[in-house]
Amino acid sequence: MSDVFERVKKIVVENLDVEEDKVTESASFIDDLGADSLDLVELVMAFEEEFNIEIPDDVQENIRTVGDAVTHIKAHVS
Amino acid sequence: MFDLTGRTALVTGASGGIGSAIAKALSEAGAKVALSGTRESVLNEVKGNLPGQGAVVTANLSDTDSVDSLVSRAEDAIGSPLDIVVANAGITRDKLLMQMKPDDWDDVLNVNLGSYYRLTKSVVRGMMKRRHGRIIGITSIVGVTGNPGQANYCASKAGMIGFTKSLAQEVASRGITANCVAPGFIESPMTDVLPEAQKEALLGQIPAGKLGQGSDIASACVYLASDEAAYVTGQTLHVNGGMAMI
């Protein structure tokens, strides 16, 4: 499942235009990776497409770090 | 100038006077146009008069499921993602406030403003990804000036303006603009029903001395939909023969 992290990382790097090594599990999208709230919405859209899942609005609000995203995606991808 | 070749548009309320004029103008500028409304036979007639490619998608804007699926149905029917949405559909239930029933209020707010929220939300997602989009809300002069007997309608139209300004700020960085066009009094089935005396009184308030035409509104829409208007967002373009200068 480390594959999920790699795929998430690739999307984050592309969307936020950040260095790969900054995208760690504990990195906060907003505080560490320079995302704004609209970037977050777009990231979630990209995750939904990449993993073919739907991330409900109430879950989206709790996705603050790269690790949060990976955890949620792992829970929903079979 | 104002070439919409390669663009795809959706016009709601396209069977009406203003809506059909908007659809025609967008088509003349080169856009493919999906026409939505409740009256399928009239929509087909409008489609038949378009110089370019068109498609008909029926939608009842008082039915939330129908609105939620409208964007995807329109994109399927016309065969490409929407670049331009003109939210033109609207209803009136004119009454003095003291006689206005809760249903008169709810119906007008739901159809005019609620459907604008739903329609916009479902189309903006794709526009954000494509980094391009044009949202155009057809509001009304009375949304700014008020009008006795139309508290519900005026509230819905003022609501569209505030909504559009917020949306414009949220998505400006993604190449999407959101603007309103505010018609004054335009010759249409909605103004045809006004009593003659009221029409005369109206004309006295219009410096241009005549009612506007659907094509006057359509031209404003073509401009706002164009690449040339890329730096114009959150605005309300008043097209009213000088009736109100705001």
XYZ file of C-alpha atoms in Angstrom:
324
model
C 0.000 0.000 0.000
C 2.999 2.335 0.027
C 1.985 2.704 -3.564
C -0.909 4.901 -2.380
C 1.534 7.322 -0.776
C 3.616 7.503 -3.953
C 0.558 8.192 -6.072
C -0.682 10.836 -3.612
C 2.773 12.406 -3.576
C 2.860 12.621 -7.360
C -0.513 14.415 -7.433
C 0.528 16.807 -4.659
C 3.797 17.660 -6.407
C 1.979 18.318 -9.681
C -0.896 20.293 -8.182
C 0.970 22.400 -5.664
C 4.238 22.676 -7.584
C 6.357 21.707 -4.560
C 9.605 19.743 -4.166
C 9.083 15.991 -3.812
C 11.037 15.717 -0.561
C 8.719 18.204 1.141
C 5.774 15.870 0.636
C 6.016 13.755 3.784
C 3.195 11.984 5.593
C 3.165 14.665 8.289
C 3.256 17.627 5.904
C 0.242 19.920 6.223
C -1.179 20.929 2.859
C -1.846 24.469 4.000
C 0.930 25.163 6.540
C 3.806 23.263 4.921
C 2.937 22.947 1.244
C 1.460 26.385 0.624
C -2.006 25.231 -0.443
C -5.045 27.461 -0.099
C -8.575 26.185 0.456
C -9.316 26.047 -3.247
C -6.103 24.070 -3.859
C -7.376 21.580 -1.288
C -10.674 21.200 -3.132
C -8.750 20.561 -6.337
C -6.446 18.064 -4.635
C -9.431 16.110 -3.354
C -10.914 16.144 -6.857
C -7.627 14.778 -8.200
C -7.497 12.044 -5.523
C -11.077 11.064 -6.305
C -10.177 10.640 -9.937
C -6.868 8.862 -9.414
C -8.308 6.313 -7.003
C -11.825 6.240 -8.398
C -13.412 6.970 -5.031
C -15.713 9.625 -3.663
C -14.506 11.625 -0.680
C -17.530 13.073 1.173
C -17.522 16.752 2.162
C -17.313 16.026 5.906
C -14.238 13.853 5.371
C -12.633 16.483 3.154
C -12.733 18.910 6.047
C -10.585 16.530 8.112
C -7.915 16.032 5.484
C -5.183 18.380 6.636
C -1.969 16.446 6.025
C -0.655 14.173 3.312
C -0.968 11.322 5.833
C -4.671 12.121 6.395
C -5.270 11.777 2.684
C -3.330 8.532 2.425
C -5.177 7.050 5.416
C -8.555 7.943 4.007
C -7.749 6.691 0.537
C -6.379 3.386 1.887
C -9.598 2.872 3.840
C -11.663 3.264 0.701
C -9.606 1.545 -1.954
C -9.982 -2.194 -2.016
C -13.597 39.969 -31.848
C -15.881 37.963 -29.576
C -15.275 34.737 -31.445
C -16.674 31.742 -29.548
C -15.622 29.102 -32.063
C -14.767 25.870 -30.272
C -16.659 26.874 -27.126
C -19.663 25.064 -25.724
C -22.500 26.824 -23.924
C -25.593 25.968 -21.941
C -28.489 28.413 -21.804
C -31.299 27.779 -19.340
C -34.750 29.127 -20.037
C -33.827 28.965 -23.697
C -37.418 28.742 -24.884
C -38.175 32.255 -23.640
C -37.708 35.564 -25.450
C -34.421 36.553 -23.857
C -33.104 32.986 -23.579
C -33.651 32.172 -27.242
C -31.974 35.450 -28.247
C -28.965 34.590 -26.087
C -28.742 31.099 -27.578
C -28.893 32.502 -31.089
C -26.211 35.123 -30.432
C -23.834 32.591 -28.860
C -24.404 30.305 -31.818
C -23.759 33.127 -34.285
C -20.482 33.811 -32.470
C -19.478 30.198 -33.117
C -20.372 28.346 -29.923
C -22.147 25.019 -29.740
C -25.244 25.637 -27.636
C -27.230 23.311 -25.389
C -30.740 24.639 -24.821
C -32.551 23.840 -21.626
C -36.110 24.542 -20.585
C -39.378 22.803 -19.877
C -41.085 23.133 -23.271
C -39.380 20.645 -25.537
C -41.208 21.548 -28.743
C -40.339 25.242 -28.378
C -36.722 24.345 -27.603
C -36.558 22.265 -30.760
C -37.850 25.224 -32.709
C -35.136 27.464 -31.195
C -32.548 24.828 -32.029
C -33.775 24.733 -35.611
C -33.087 28.459 -35.913
C -29.493 28.258 -34.645
C -26.852 28.746 -37.319
C -24.533 26.274 -35.556
C -24.695 23.033 -33.633
C -27.324 22.810 -30.902
C -28.880 20.294 -28.538
C -32.031 20.236 -26.464
C -32.053 19.154 -22.814
C -35.281 19.452 -20.884
C -35.028 20.481 -17.261
C -37.479 21.501 -14.602
C -35.615 23.916 -12.372
C -38.040 23.414 -9.491
C -36.895 19.780 -9.385
C -33.484 19.554 -7.705
C -32.579 16.193 -9.303
C -33.323 17.638 -12.700
C -30.985 20.587 -12.015
C -28.228 18.433 -10.522
C -28.094 16.247 -13.622
C -28.494 19.100 -16.098
C -24.806 19.792 -16.679
C -23.913 16.159 -17.386
C -26.979 15.683 -19.582
C -26.129 18.838 -21.517
C -22.505 17.771 -21.979
C -23.618 14.340 -23.206
C -26.129 15.853 -25.599
C -23.753 18.394 -27.100
C -20.695 16.144 -26.961
C -18.207 18.369 -25.132
C -17.636 19.956 -21.707
C -19.326 23.272 -20.994
C -17.224 26.434 -21.220
C -20.110 28.859 -20.819
C -23.239 28.691 -18.691
C -25.938 31.321 -18.993
C -28.422 30.967 -16.142
C -31.369 32.743 -17.632
C -34.376 30.763 -16.436
C -36.625 32.531 -13.989
C -40.189 32.747 -12.812
C -42.347 35.413 -11.219
C -45.159 35.146 -8.674
C -45.942 38.841 -8.322
C -47.911 39.870 -5.251
C -47.764 42.565 -2.650
C -45.908 41.282 0.363
C -49.077 41.370 2.444
C -50.638 38.903 0.001
C -47.556 36.820 -0.729
C -47.939 33.210 0.351
C -44.972 31.178 1.582
C -45.198 29.099 -1.616
C -44.922 32.251 -3.746
C -41.731 33.065 -1.904
C -40.277 29.548 -1.880
C -41.022 28.796 -5.537
C -39.396 31.967 -6.818
C -36.355 31.686 -4.560
C -35.891 28.002 -5.382
C -36.193 28.308 -9.137
C -34.387 31.615 -9.610
C -31.682 31.420 -6.950
C -31.569 27.812 -5.716
C -31.129 26.426 -9.210
C -28.377 28.970 -9.905
C -26.445 27.601 -6.931
C -26.984 23.996 -7.980
C -26.224 24.549 -11.635
C -23.095 26.559 -10.912
C -21.779 24.097 -8.375
C -22.045 21.198 -10.780
C -20.368 22.982 -13.674
C -17.538 24.726 -11.819
C -15.760 21.482 -10.989
C -14.960 20.752 -14.617
C -14.191 24.385 -15.357
C -11.631 24.435 -12.525
C -9.860 21.469 -14.041
C -9.860 22.995 -17.498
C -8.759 26.365 -16.096
C -11.417 28.140 -18.103
C -15.069 28.987 -17.639
C -17.702 31.653 -18.013
C -20.648 31.832 -15.634
C -23.264 34.395 -16.606
C -26.306 34.970 -14.418
C -29.228 36.838 -15.916
C -30.466 38.945 -13.061
C -32.665 42.037 -13.342
C -32.651 45.770 -12.856
C -35.206 45.239 -10.082
C -32.691 43.111 -8.175
C -30.868 46.392 -7.603
C -33.698 48.947 -7.556
C -36.536 46.889 -6.038
C -40.073 46.889 -7.416
C -43.396 46.860 -5.589
C -45.195 43.549 -5.971
C -41.969 41.673 -6.618
C -40.317 41.268 -3.220
C -39.684 37.579 -3.904
C -38.405 38.120 -7.460
C -36.231 41.091 -6.455
C -34.768 39.130 -3.550
C -33.893 36.243 -5.849
C -32.273 38.548 -8.402
C -30.325 40.500 -5.762
C -29.278 37.132 -4.357
C -27.866 36.124 -7.730
C -25.698 39.232 -7.756
C -24.235 38.561 -4.300
C -23.739 34.899 -5.104
C -21.961 35.749 -8.351
C -19.588 38.169 -6.620
C -18.608 35.511 -4.069
C -18.147 32.843 -6.702
C -16.098 35.230 -8.836
C -13.668 35.712 -5.961
C -13.409 31.993 -5.269
C -12.578 30.871 -8.800
C -10.856 33.873 -10.391
C -7.433 32.262 -10.035
C -8.615 29.302 -12.106
C -9.464 31.249 -15.229
C -13.170 31.293 -14.506
C -15.205 34.476 -14.557
C -18.658 34.946 -13.070
C -20.754 37.952 -13.989
C -24.360 39.047 -14.145
C -26.296 40.775 -16.866
C -29.158 42.882 -15.531
C -31.822 43.567 -18.141
C -34.140 46.519 -17.752
C -37.502 46.213 -19.432
C -37.185 43.948 -22.451
C -39.938 43.040 -24.902
C -40.808 39.494 -23.920
C -43.787 37.423 -22.806
C -42.997 38.665 -19.273
C -43.446 42.338 -20.237
C -46.177 41.713 -22.854
C -48.648 40.978 -20.075
C -48.188 44.412 -18.477
C -51.244 46.702 -18.841
C -50.890 49.340 -21.578
C -51.029 52.217 -19.072
C -48.204 50.690 -17.075
C -46.147 50.252 -20.262
C -46.632 53.938 -21.111
C -45.542 54.921 -17.619
C -42.532 52.654 -17.954
C -41.409 54.211 -21.211
C -41.420 57.594 -19.494
C -38.744 56.283 -17.159
C -36.476 54.975 -19.905
C -34.168 57.626 -21.379
C -33.803 55.530 -24.546
C -37.578 55.860 -24.976
C -38.177 52.232 -25.881
C -38.136 48.762 -24.418
C -35.017 46.688 -24.998
C -34.802 43.648 -27.237
C -33.609 40.162 -26.366
C -30.680 40.771 -28.688
C -29.512 43.653 -26.474
C -29.116 41.207 -23.587
C -27.626 38.570 -25.858
C -24.855 40.915 -27.001
C -23.848 41.547 -23.402
C -23.685 37.787 -22.848
C -21.533 37.215 -25.924
C -19.088 39.824 -24.644
C -18.898 38.326 -21.146
C -18.473 34.842 -22.635
C -15.604 35.941 -24.863
C -11.864 35.726 -24.294
C -11.794 39.515 -24.461
C -13.746 39.669 -21.163
C -11.254 37.461 -19.303
C -10.372 40.288 -16.870
C -14.005 41.170 -16.113
C -15.413 39.258 -13.164
C -17.879 39.738 -10.331
C -19.585 42.513 -12.286
C -23.174 43.260 -13.095
C -23.607 44.653 -16.577
C -26.789 46.742 -16.708
C -28.557 46.754 -20.063
C -31.555 48.999 -19.559
C -31.634 51.962 -21.950
C -30.482 54.227 -19.144
C -33.431 53.434 -16.893
C -31.146 53.079 -13.892
C -27.536 54.193 -13.805
C -25.776 52.288 -11.096
